Amino acid sequence: MNEFWVILTGALVGITCGLTGVFLILRKTAMIADAISHTVLFGIVMAFMITQSLNGFWMLIGAAAAGILTAYLVQVLQTGGLQEDAAIGVVFTSLFALGVLFITLFAGNVHLDVEHVLMGEIAFVPWDTWIILGVEMPKAVWMLLIVLSLNLLFLFFFYKEIKLSTFDPVFALSIGLPIVAMHYSFMTLVSLTTVATFDSVGAVLVVAMLVGPSATAYLMSKSVSGMIVWSMTFGVTASVTGYYLAKFWNTSISGMMAALVGVLFMLVFLLKPHDGLLWKTVKRVRLNNTKSVV
């Protein structure tokens, strides 16, 4: 039964991150996920400093607040004239450094499991459960289901609006769409997705799950709906396959899942029919040979 919950958690991570990551790729803001996945440490430390409790609920609230704060600060700096990559770098390093500093100053004698926050251990998921409406399931599964539901509801009600603001924000603004509110709503979902995911696979590996499947899907399909389907498929494939390979080789489950994300991307990048690097190289060689014969 424990194996089932681990596999289900991995699959939900692949689906949730795959769904959210598509618009991160299309909006060219993929690295905001990297910033959020690290600045949650600042939120966790702040939650402890305020509540003086290591209760997981307050830690999650603090992490979610830090993720939203990160997205807000990046947008503020970008609006102020700073390039987006520079804004992400400034916010990411500053909040992460503050988190480490506050641990040293105010929580030096308290065990905050920083390594677990950064690296995660999905094998421990089945042991931490919540009972909601009489149903007992691992906390990570509940959190991922809740966040996945929020993402699906957001896309169901605002799919056309989020597409339009992604591809043509100027036109979207001209017809009266609230693109600023849309941006912050989406960034809030990214923050919640990151927080829900890092509890099982670790903050560092969240980036791989948010970016990798979506980037692979971008190579496979040029439609948004097609990208969403492919992204979720690659995410689930990497998670499930990574679990069994990690079990076979007795290695890190989360690490193997992230490694499979990279493997799938490289396979598609190299071997995709007609557009893969290998196919293009073969075509180029044939064309050169034809020219030399002529």
mmCIF file of C-alpha atoms in Angstrom:
data_model
loop_
_atom_site.group_PDB
_atom_site.id
_atom_site.type_symbol
_atom_site.label_atom_id
_atom_site.label_comp_id
_atom_site.label_asym_id
_atom_site.label_seq_id
_atom_site.Cartn_x
_atom_site.Cartn_y
_atom_site.Cartn_z
ATOM 1 C CA MET A 1 0.000 0.000 0.000
ATOM 2 C CA ASN A 2 2.861 2.385 0.761
ATOM 3 C CA GLU A 3 4.174 1.875 -2.759
ATOM 4 C CA PHE A 4 0.781 2.882 -4.168
ATOM 5 C CA TRP A 5 0.791 6.188 -2.278
ATOM 6 C CA VAL A 6 4.331 7.002 -3.391
ATOM 7 C CA ILE A 7 3.482 6.298 -7.034
ATOM 8 C CA LEU A 8 0.225 8.252 -6.776
ATOM 9 C CA THR A 9 2.042 11.200 -5.231
ATOM 10 C CA GLY A 10 4.631 11.155 -8.012
ATOM 11 C CA ALA A 11 1.914 10.999 -10.666
ATOM 12 C CA LEU A 12 0.044 13.906 -9.083
ATOM 13 C CA VAL A 13 3.266 15.909 -8.979
ATOM 14 C CA GLY A 14 3.743 15.217 -12.701
ATOM 15 C CA ILE A 15 0.164 16.215 -13.544
ATOM 16 C CA THR A 16 0.036 19.335 -11.366
ATOM 17 C CA CYS A 17 3.456 20.654 -12.351
ATOM 18 C CA GLY A 18 2.917 19.685 -15.970
ATOM 19 C CA LEU A 19 -0.318 21.664 -16.101
ATOM 20 C CA THR A 20 1.105 24.781 -14.460
ATOM 21 C CA GLY A 21 4.468 24.655 -16.201
ATOM 22 C CA VAL A 22 2.989 25.045 -19.688
ATOM 23 C CA PHE A 23 2.113 28.682 -19.109
ATOM 24 C CA LEU A 24 5.417 29.327 -17.366
ATOM 25 C CA ILE A 25 7.164 28.200 -20.562
ATOM 26 C CA LEU A 26 4.842 30.139 -22.849
ATOM 27 C CA ARG A 27 5.191 33.291 -20.732
ATOM 28 C CA LYS A 28 8.987 32.862 -20.656
ATOM 29 C CA THR A 29 8.979 33.003 -16.857
ATOM 30 C CA ALA A 30 10.138 29.447 -16.167
ATOM 31 C CA MET A 31 12.857 30.474 -13.733
ATOM 32 C CA ILE A 32 10.360 32.106 -11.384
ATOM 33 C CA ALA A 33 9.722 28.523 -10.261
ATOM 34 C CA ASP A 34 13.385 28.245 -9.258
ATOM 35 C CA ALA A 35 13.122 31.442 -7.231
ATOM 36 C CA ILE A 36 9.933 30.373 -5.456
ATOM 37 C CA SER A 37 11.248 26.886 -4.714
ATOM 38 C CA HIS A 38 14.136 28.421 -2.767
ATOM 39 C CA THR A 39 12.477 31.426 -1.146
ATOM 40 C CA VAL A 40 9.979 29.132 0.599
ATOM 41 C CA LEU A 41 12.787 28.621 3.122
ATOM 42 C CA PHE A 42 12.376 32.270 4.116
ATOM 43 C CA GLY A 43 8.651 31.708 4.626
ATOM 44 C CA ILE A 44 9.201 28.611 6.732
ATOM 45 C CA VAL A 45 11.646 30.422 9.030
ATOM 46 C CA MET A 46 9.343 33.425 9.343
ATOM 47 C CA ALA A 47 6.451 31.141 10.245
ATOM 48 C CA PHE A 48 8.524 29.627 13.047
ATOM 49 C CA MET A 49 9.662 33.032 14.300
ATOM 50 C CA ILE A 50 6.057 34.288 14.483
ATOM 51 C CA THR A 51 4.382 31.175 15.914
ATOM 52 C CA GLN A 52 7.351 29.587 17.744
ATOM 53 C CA SER A 53 5.905 26.303 16.520
ATOM 54 C CA LEU A 54 7.164 23.610 14.174
ATOM 55 C CA ASN A 55 3.602 22.661 13.245
ATOM 56 C CA GLY A 56 3.520 21.675 9.590
ATOM 57 C CA PHE A 57 0.387 23.715 8.868
ATOM 58 C CA TRP A 58 2.020 27.012 9.816
ATOM 59 C CA MET A 59 5.154 26.044 7.900
ATOM 60 C CA LEU A 60 3.067 25.526 4.765
ATOM 61 C CA ILE A 61 1.260 28.838 5.262
ATOM 62 C CA GLY A 62 4.592 30.605 5.609
ATOM 63 C CA ALA A 63 6.002 28.877 2.536
ATOM 64 C CA ALA A 64 2.952 29.800 0.459
ATOM 65 C CA ALA A 65 3.149 33.428 1.609
ATOM 66 C CA ALA A 66 6.848 33.563 0.683
ATOM 67 C CA GLY A 67 6.071 32.206 -2.785
ATOM 68 C CA ILE A 68 3.410 34.839 -3.379
ATOM 69 C CA LEU A 69 5.738 37.545 -2.016
ATOM 70 C CA THR A 70 8.456 36.396 -4.424
ATOM 71 C CA ALA A 71 6.159 36.686 -7.440
ATOM 72 C CA TYR A 72 4.958 40.120 -6.273
ATOM 73 C CA LEU A 73 8.465 41.508 -5.702
ATOM 74 C CA VAL A 74 9.695 40.231 -9.077
ATOM 75 C CA GLN A 75 6.770 41.957 -10.786
ATOM 76 C CA VAL A 76 7.373 45.203 -8.871
ATOM 77 C CA LEU A 77 11.064 45.278 -9.811
ATOM 78 C CA GLN A 78 10.252 44.410 -13.416
ATOM 79 C CA THR A 79 7.645 47.179 -13.584
ATOM 80 C CA GLY A 80 10.260 49.542 -12.169
ATOM 81 C CA GLY A 81 12.484 48.947 -15.184
ATOM 82 C CA LEU A 82 14.668 46.013 -14.129
ATOM 83 C CA GLN A 83 14.980 43.113 -16.551
ATOM 84 C CA GLU A 84 12.982 40.059 -15.538
ATOM 85 C CA ASP A 85 15.948 37.712 -15.158
ATOM 86 C CA ALA A 86 17.750 40.282 -13.020
ATOM 87 C CA ALA A 87 14.630 40.833 -10.905
ATOM 88 C CA ILE A 88 14.287 37.103 -10.306
ATOM 89 C CA GLY A 89 17.966 36.860 -9.379
ATOM 90 C CA VAL A 90 17.783 39.731 -6.882
ATOM 91 C CA VAL A 91 14.622 38.488 -5.144
ATOM 92 C CA PHE A 92 15.684 34.839 -5.186
ATOM 93 C CA THR A 93 19.113 35.381 -3.642
ATOM 94 C CA SER A 94 17.962 38.034 -1.152
ATOM 95 C CA LEU A 95 15.051 36.089 0.353
ATOM 96 C CA PHE A 96 16.937 32.798 0.356
ATOM 97 C CA ALA A 97 19.917 34.448 2.074
ATOM 98 C CA LEU A 98 17.583 36.054 4.627
ATOM 99 C CA GLY A 99 16.089 32.655 5.354
ATOM 100 C CA VAL A 100 19.519 31.160 6.019
ATOM 101 C CA LEU A 101 20.504 34.199 8.116
ATOM 102 C CA PHE A 102 17.363 34.037 10.248
ATOM 103 C CA ILE A 103 17.897 30.331 10.888
ATOM 104 C CA THR A 104 21.364 31.153 12.217
ATOM 105 C CA LEU A 105 20.241 34.105 14.347
ATOM 106 C CA PHE A 106 16.858 33.038 15.700
ATOM 107 C CA ALA A 107 16.512 29.295 15.189
ATOM 108 C CA GLY A 108 20.013 27.998 15.751
ATOM 109 C CA ASN A 109 18.922 25.669 18.549
ATOM 110 C CA VAL A 110 15.811 24.432 16.752
ATOM 111 C CA HIS A 111 15.793 21.609 14.245
ATOM 112 C CA LEU A 112 14.368 22.985 11.026
ATOM 113 C CA ASP A 113 14.827 20.247 8.479
ATOM 114 C CA VAL A 114 16.332 22.413 5.746
ATOM 115 C CA GLU A 115 17.731 19.415 3.875
ATOM 116 C CA HIS A 116 14.255 17.888 3.643
ATOM 117 C CA VAL A 117 12.835 21.185 2.400
ATOM 118 C CA LEU A 118 15.445 21.429 -0.341
ATOM 119 C CA MET A 119 15.824 17.770 -1.358
ATOM 120 C CA GLY A 120 12.598 16.105 -0.189
ATOM 121 C CA GLU A 121 11.964 12.416 0.402
ATOM 122 C CA ILE A 122 8.908 11.068 -1.314
ATOM 123 C CA ALA A 123 9.350 7.658 0.328
ATOM 124 C CA PHE A 124 8.174 9.164 3.647
ATOM 125 C CA VAL A 125 4.914 10.483 2.161
ATOM 126 C CA PRO A 126 2.665 7.574 3.304
ATOM 127 C CA TRP A 127 3.517 8.107 6.987
ATOM 128 C CA ASP A 128 2.188 11.671 7.280
ATOM 129 C CA THR A 129 -1.577 11.534 6.820
ATOM 130 C CA TRP A 130 -4.581 13.822 7.090
ATOM 131 C CA ILE A 131 -8.182 12.768 7.720
ATOM 132 C CA ILE A 132 -10.632 14.942 5.795
ATOM 133 C CA LEU A 133 -14.345 14.112 5.653
ATOM 134 C CA GLY A 134 -13.562 10.736 7.158
ATOM 135 C CA VAL A 135 -11.054 9.846 4.437
ATOM 136 C CA GLU A 136 -7.434 9.242 5.460
ATOM 137 C CA MET A 137 -4.758 9.852 2.858
ATOM 138 C CA PRO A 138 -1.176 11.148 2.913
ATOM 139 C CA LYS A 139 -0.911 14.884 3.457
ATOM 140 C CA ALA A 140 1.009 15.315 0.199
ATOM 141 C CA VAL A 141 -1.800 13.623 -1.760
ATOM 142 C CA TRP A 142 -4.438 15.875 -0.182
ATOM 143 C CA MET A 143 -2.380 18.985 -0.891
ATOM 144 C CA LEU A 144 -1.696 18.019 -4.493
ATOM 145 C CA LEU A 145 -5.348 17.172 -5.126
ATOM 146 C CA ILE A 146 -6.447 20.514 -3.692
ATOM 147 C CA VAL A 147 -3.911 22.505 -5.719
ATOM 148 C CA LEU A 148 -4.654 20.500 -8.879
ATOM 149 C CA SER A 149 -8.349 21.271 -8.421
ATOM 150 C CA LEU A 150 -7.560 24.987 -8.073
ATOM 151 C CA ASN A 151 -5.464 24.909 -11.253
ATOM 152 C CA LEU A 152 -8.202 23.100 -13.179
ATOM 153 C CA LEU A 153 -10.860 25.537 -11.962
ATOM 154 C CA PHE A 154 -8.682 28.494 -12.934
ATOM 155 C CA LEU A 155 -8.176 27.136 -16.453
ATOM 156 C CA PHE A 156 -11.837 26.178 -16.783
ATOM 157 C CA PHE A 157 -13.032 29.715 -16.064
ATOM 158 C CA PHE A 158 -10.155 31.758 -17.522
ATOM 159 C CA TYR A 159 -8.624 29.581 -20.258
ATOM 160 C CA LYS A 160 -9.259 32.055 -23.101
ATOM 161 C CA GLU A 161 -8.193 35.013 -20.987
ATOM 162 C CA ILE A 162 -4.936 33.437 -19.812
ATOM 163 C CA LYS A 163 -4.094 32.404 -23.404
ATOM 164 C CA LEU A 164 -4.758 35.879 -24.746
ATOM 165 C CA SER A 165 -2.794 37.622 -21.995
ATOM 166 C CA THR A 166 0.064 35.176 -22.593
ATOM 167 C CA PHE A 167 0.377 35.624 -26.365
ATOM 168 C CA ASP A 168 -0.832 39.207 -26.839
ATOM 169 C CA PRO A 169 -0.937 41.163 -23.566
ATOM 170 C CA VAL A 170 -1.241 44.519 -25.366
ATOM 171 C CA PHE A 171 -4.410 43.443 -27.180
ATOM 172 C CA ALA A 172 -5.735 41.829 -24.001
ATOM 173 C CA LEU A 173 -5.244 45.125 -22.155
ATOM 174 C CA SER A 174 -6.879 47.085 -24.971
ATOM 175 C CA ILE A 175 -10.091 45.045 -24.763
ATOM 176 C CA GLY A 176 -10.279 45.472 -21.020
ATOM 177 C CA LEU A 177 -8.903 42.216 -19.668
ATOM 178 C CA PRO A 178 -7.439 42.615 -16.157
ATOM 179 C CA ILE A 179 -4.018 41.270 -17.121
ATOM 180 C CA VAL A 180 -2.352 42.416 -13.884
ATOM 181 C CA ALA A 181 -4.920 40.573 -11.789
ATOM 182 C CA MET A 182 -4.586 37.599 -14.150
ATOM 183 C CA HIS A 183 -0.815 37.610 -13.698
ATOM 184 C CA TYR A 184 -0.958 37.687 -9.917
ATOM 185 C CA SER A 185 -3.665 35.016 -9.851
ATOM 186 C CA PHE A 186 -1.505 32.747 -11.979
ATOM 187 C CA MET A 187 1.602 33.455 -9.916
ATOM 188 C CA THR A 188 -0.366 32.612 -6.784
ATOM 189 C CA LEU A 189 -1.238 29.255 -8.328
ATOM 190 C CA VAL A 190 2.425 28.722 -9.218
ATOM 191 C CA SER A 191 3.361 29.450 -5.611
ATOM 192 C CA LEU A 192 0.750 27.055 -4.241
ATOM 193 C CA THR A 193 1.806 24.387 -6.735
ATOM 194 C CA THR A 194 5.437 24.802 -5.732
ATOM 195 C CA VAL A 195 4.647 24.584 -2.023
ATOM 196 C CA ALA A 196 2.410 21.538 -2.468
ATOM 197 C CA THR A 197 5.062 19.806 -4.552
ATOM 198 C CA PHE A 198 8.259 20.541 -2.608
ATOM 199 C CA ASP A 199 6.856 18.763 0.446
ATOM 200 C CA SER A 200 7.141 15.472 -1.443
ATOM 201 C CA VAL A 201 9.924 15.881 -4.016
ATOM 202 C CA GLY A 202 11.932 18.745 -2.500
ATOM 203 C CA ALA A 203 12.247 22.394 -3.499
ATOM 204 C CA VAL A 204 15.275 21.912 -5.752
ATOM 205 C CA LEU A 205 13.570 19.208 -7.794
ATOM 206 C CA VAL A 206 10.332 21.166 -8.157
ATOM 207 C CA VAL A 207 12.061 23.167 -10.872
ATOM 208 C CA ALA A 208 12.703 20.046 -12.915
ATOM 209 C CA MET A 209 9.072 18.953 -12.664
ATOM 210 C CA LEU A 210 7.677 22.397 -13.491
ATOM 211 C CA VAL A 211 9.990 23.197 -16.392
ATOM 212 C CA GLY A 212 11.183 19.899 -17.902
ATOM 213 C CA PRO A 213 7.896 18.237 -18.955
ATOM 214 C CA SER A 214 6.524 21.532 -20.275
ATOM 215 C CA ALA A 215 9.690 22.246 -22.267
ATOM 216 C CA THR A 216 9.515 18.735 -23.731
ATOM 217 C CA ALA A 217 5.844 19.263 -24.550
ATOM 218 C CA TYR A 218 6.763 22.494 -26.336
ATOM 219 C CA LEU A 219 8.885 20.453 -28.731
ATOM 220 C CA MET A 220 6.035 18.010 -29.336
ATOM 221 C CA SER A 221 3.110 20.365 -29.889
ATOM 222 C CA LYS A 222 2.547 23.959 -30.922
ATOM 223 C CA SER A 223 -1.012 24.203 -29.589
ATOM 224 C CA VAL A 224 -1.671 25.086 -25.958
ATOM 225 C CA SER A 225 -4.099 22.214 -25.402
ATOM 226 C CA GLY A 226 -1.658 19.770 -26.981
ATOM 227 C CA MET A 227 1.159 21.102 -24.799
ATOM 228 C CA ILE A 228 -0.938 20.605 -21.670
ATOM 229 C CA VAL A 229 -1.683 16.978 -22.541
ATOM 230 C CA TRP A 230 1.913 16.193 -23.500
ATOM 231 C CA SER A 231 3.314 18.007 -20.459
ATOM 232 C CA MET A 232 1.167 16.067 -18.006
ATOM 233 C CA THR A 233 1.984 12.833 -19.848
ATOM 234 C CA PHE A 234 5.731 13.437 -19.637
ATOM 235 C CA GLY A 235 5.431 14.440 -15.983
ATOM 236 C CA VAL A 236 3.578 11.255 -15.035
ATOM 237 C CA THR A 237 5.935 9.106 -17.142
ATOM 238 C CA ALA A 238 9.031 10.575 -15.478
ATOM 239 C CA SER A 239 7.526 10.191 -12.002
ATOM 240 C CA VAL A 240 6.311 6.607 -12.321
ATOM 241 C CA THR A 241 9.302 5.343 -14.313
ATOM 242 C CA GLY A 242 11.675 7.203 -11.993
ATOM 243 C CA TYR A 243 10.162 5.479 -8.971
ATOM 244 C CA TYR A 244 10.690 1.967 -10.341
ATOM 245 C CA LEU A 245 14.207 2.727 -11.583
ATOM 246 C CA ALA A 246 15.119 4.230 -8.193
ATOM 247 C CA LYS A 247 13.754 1.139 -6.485
ATOM 248 C CA PHE A 248 15.710 -1.126 -8.850
ATOM 249 C CA TRP A 249 18.993 0.741 -8.317
ATOM 250 C CA ASN A 250 18.308 1.595 -4.652
ATOM 251 C CA THR A 251 18.865 5.312 -5.121
ATOM 252 C CA SER A 252 17.043 8.608 -4.517
ATOM 253 C CA ILE A 253 13.472 8.470 -5.796
ATOM 254 C CA SER A 254 13.133 12.229 -6.238
ATOM 255 C CA GLY A 255 16.529 12.441 -7.921
ATOM 256 C CA MET A 256 15.668 9.654 -10.344
ATOM 257 C CA MET A 257 12.360 11.322 -11.225
ATOM 258 C CA ALA A 258 14.151 14.565 -12.029
ATOM 259 C CA ALA A 259 16.792 12.680 -14.020
ATOM 260 C CA LEU A 260 14.053 11.004 -16.088
ATOM 261 C CA VAL A 261 12.646 14.449 -16.881
ATOM 262 C CA GLY A 262 16.000 15.351 -18.433
ATOM 263 C CA VAL A 263 16.249 12.018 -20.246
ATOM 264 C CA LEU A 264 12.798 12.438 -21.804
ATOM 265 C CA PHE A 265 13.663 15.955 -22.934
ATOM 266 C CA MET A 266 16.897 14.842 -24.585
ATOM 267 C CA LEU A 267 15.176 11.896 -26.313
ATOM 268 C CA VAL A 268 12.552 14.171 -27.820
ATOM 269 C CA PHE A 269 15.101 16.866 -28.649
ATOM 270 C CA LEU A 270 17.289 14.362 -30.488
ATOM 271 C CA LEU A 271 14.838 11.855 -31.928
ATOM 272 C CA LYS A 272 11.587 13.681 -32.654
ATOM 273 C CA PRO A 273 10.620 12.720 -36.219
ATOM 274 C CA HIS A 274 11.421 15.431 -38.777
ATOM 275 C CA ASP A 275 12.289 18.081 -36.165
ATOM 276 C CA GLY A 276 14.751 16.330 -33.853
ATOM 277 C CA LEU A 277 18.438 17.223 -33.925
ATOM 278 C CA LEU A 278 19.366 13.785 -35.273
ATOM 279 C CA TRP A 279 16.826 14.024 -38.091
ATOM 280 C CA LYS A 280 17.988 17.521 -38.995
ATOM 281 C CA THR A 281 21.605 16.358 -39.059
ATOM 282 C CA VAL A 282 20.756 13.459 -41.366
ATOM 283 C CA LYS A 283 18.825 15.790 -43.678
ATOM 284 C CA ARG A 284 21.725 18.228 -43.755
ATOM 285 C CA VAL A 285 24.213 15.467 -44.616
ATOM 286 C CA ARG A 286 21.970 14.149 -47.390
ATOM 287 C CA LEU A 287 21.511 17.644 -48.796
ATOM 288 C CA ASN A 288 25.267 18.253 -48.812
ATOM 289 C CA ASN A 289 25.872 14.903 -50.518
ATOM 290 C CA THR A 290 23.288 15.754 -53.158
ATOM 291 C CA LYS A 291 24.903 19.106 -53.838
ATOM 292 C CA SER A 292 28.344 17.535 -54.094
ATOM 293 C CA VAL A 293 27.082 14.968 -56.642
ATOM 294 C CA VAL A 294 25.522 17.700 -58.744
#
